[in-house]
C-alpha positions as a Markdown table, in Angstrom:
| # | Residue | x | y | z |
|---|---|---|---|---|
| 1 | Val | 32.9 | -2.6 | 37.8 |
| 2 | Val | 35.3 | 0.4 | 37.9 |
| 3 | Gly | 36.0 | 2.3 | 41.0 |
| 4 | Gly | 33.2 | 0.6 | 42.9 |
| 5 | Thr | 30.5 | 1.6 | 40.4 |
| 6 | Arg | 28.8 | -0.4 | 37.7 |
| 7 | Arg | 28.4 | 1.1 | 34.2 |
| 8 | Cys | 26.4 | -0.1 | 31.3 |
| 9 | Thr | 28.2 | 0.2 | 28.0 |
| 10 | Ala | 26.7 | 0.2 | 24.5 |
| 11 | Met | 28.9 | 0.6 | 21.5 |
| 12 | Val | 27.8 | 1.7 | 18.0 |
| 13 | Pro | 29.9 | 1.5 | 14.8 |
| 14 | Val | 31.1 | 4.8 | 13.4 |
| 15 | Thr | 33.0 | 5.4 | 10.2 |
| 16 | Ala | 35.8 | 8.0 | 10.7 |
| 17 | Ile | 36.3 | 10.4 | 7.8 |
| 18 | Glu | 39.5 | 8.5 | 6.9 |
| 19 | Gly | 37.3 | 5.4 | 6.3 |
| 20 | Val | 38.4 | 3.6 | 9.5 |
| 21 | Ala | 35.5 | 1.8 | 11.3 |
| 22 | Ile | 35.5 | 2.4 | 15.1 |
| 23 | Leu | 33.2 | 1.7 | 17.9 |
| 24 | Ile | 32.0 | 4.5 | 20.2 |
| 25 | Asp | 30.3 | 4.2 | 23.6 |
| 26 | Val | 26.9 | 5.8 | 23.1 |
| 27 | Asp | 27.0 | 7.2 | 26.6 |
| 28 | Glu | 30.1 | 9.3 | 25.7 |
| 29 | Ile | 28.4 | 11.1 | 22.8 |
| 30 | Ala | 27.4 | 14.6 | 23.9 |
| 31 | Ala | 26.2 | 15.9 | 20.5 |
| 32 | Ile | 26.1 | 15.2 | 16.8 |
| 33 | Glu | 26.5 | 18.2 | 14.5 |
| 34 | Ser | 25.8 | 18.4 | 10.8 |
| 35 | Thr | 27.9 | 21.3 | 9.5 |
| 36 | Pro | 27.9 | 20.0 | 6.5 |
| 37 | Glu | 30.2 | 17.2 | 7.7 |
| 38 | Thr | 28.9 | 15.1 | 10.6 |
| 39 | Val | 30.8 | 15.9 | 13.8 |
| 40 | Ile | 30.5 | 13.8 | 16.9 |
| 41 | Val | 31.2 | 15.7 | 20.1 |
| 42 | Leu | 32.2 | 13.5 | 23.0 |
| 43 | Ala | 31.4 | 14.1 | 26.6 |
| 44 | Asp | 35.0 | 15.2 | 27.3 |
| 45 | Gly | 34.9 | 17.8 | 24.5 |
| 46 | Arg | 36.8 | 15.8 | 21.9 |
| 47 | Arg | 35.4 | 16.0 | 18.4 |
| 48 | Met | 35.5 | 13.5 | 15.6 |
| 49 | Val | 34.4 | 14.0 | 11.9 |
| 50 | Ser | 32.4 | 11.0 | 10.6 |
| 51 | Ala | 31.7 | 9.8 | 7.1 |
| 52 | Asp | 28.3 | 8.7 | 8.4 |
| 53 | Ser | 25.3 | 11.0 | 8.2 |
| 54 | Ala | 23.9 | 12.4 | 11.5 |
| 55 | Glu | 20.6 | 10.7 | 10.7 |
| 56 | Ala | 22.3 | 7.3 | 10.4 |
| 57 | Leu | 24.2 | 7.7 | 13.7 |
| 58 | Val | 21.0 | 8.8 | 15.5 |
| 59 | Gln | 19.2 | 5.7 | 14.2 |
| 60 | Arg | 22.1 | 3.4 | 15.3 |
| 61 | Ile | 22.1 | 5.0 | 18.8 |
| 62 | Ala | 18.3 | 4.7 | 19.1 |
| 63 | Arg | 18.4 | 1.0 | 18.0 |
| 64 | Glu | 21.1 | 0.3 | 20.6 |
| 65 | Arg | 19.2 | 2.1 | 23.3 |
| 66 | Ala | 16.0 | 0.2 | 22.4 |
| 67 | Arg | 18.0 | -3.1 | 22.8 |
| 68 | Arg | 19.3 | -2.1 | 26.2 |
| 69 | Val | 15.8 | -1.1 | 27.4 |
| 70 | Ala | 14.4 | -4.4 | 26.1 |
| 71 | Arg | 17.1 | -6.3 | 28.0 |
| 72 | Gly | 16.5 | -4.2 | 31.1 |
| 73 | Ala | 20.1 | -2.9 | 30.9 |
| 74 | Tyr | 19.1 | 0.6 | 32.0 |
| 75 | Ala | 19.1 | 1.0 | 35.7 |
| 76 | Ser | 19.5 | 3.8 | 38.1 |
| 77 | His | 23.3 | 3.5 | 37.9 |
| 78 | Cys | 23.5 | 3.8 | 34.1 |
| 79 | Val | 24.3 | 7.2 | 32.6 |
| 80 | His | 22.4 | 7.7 | 29.3 |
| 81 | Leu | 21.6 | 10.2 | 26.6 |
| 82 | Cys | 18.0 | 10.7 | 25.7 |
| 83 | Ile | 17.5 | 11.0 | 21.9 |
């Protein structure tokens, strides 16, 4: 609980272009571009080039969202991105 509000967090693995594996909160992903590199645009406007394909990232995000739905993790207080 931060600032009196609850927030559901789901992280997905992403491989940065330098080969470093990181976890990104799926709720912070605003867009995924394929230009021909895969560029992840975060909600705050920051951009990250990924070695992963856009299709692979969308599949990971969809799987994580399905897990959250199955667990009942989505509630009215959760911010989420529909894919």
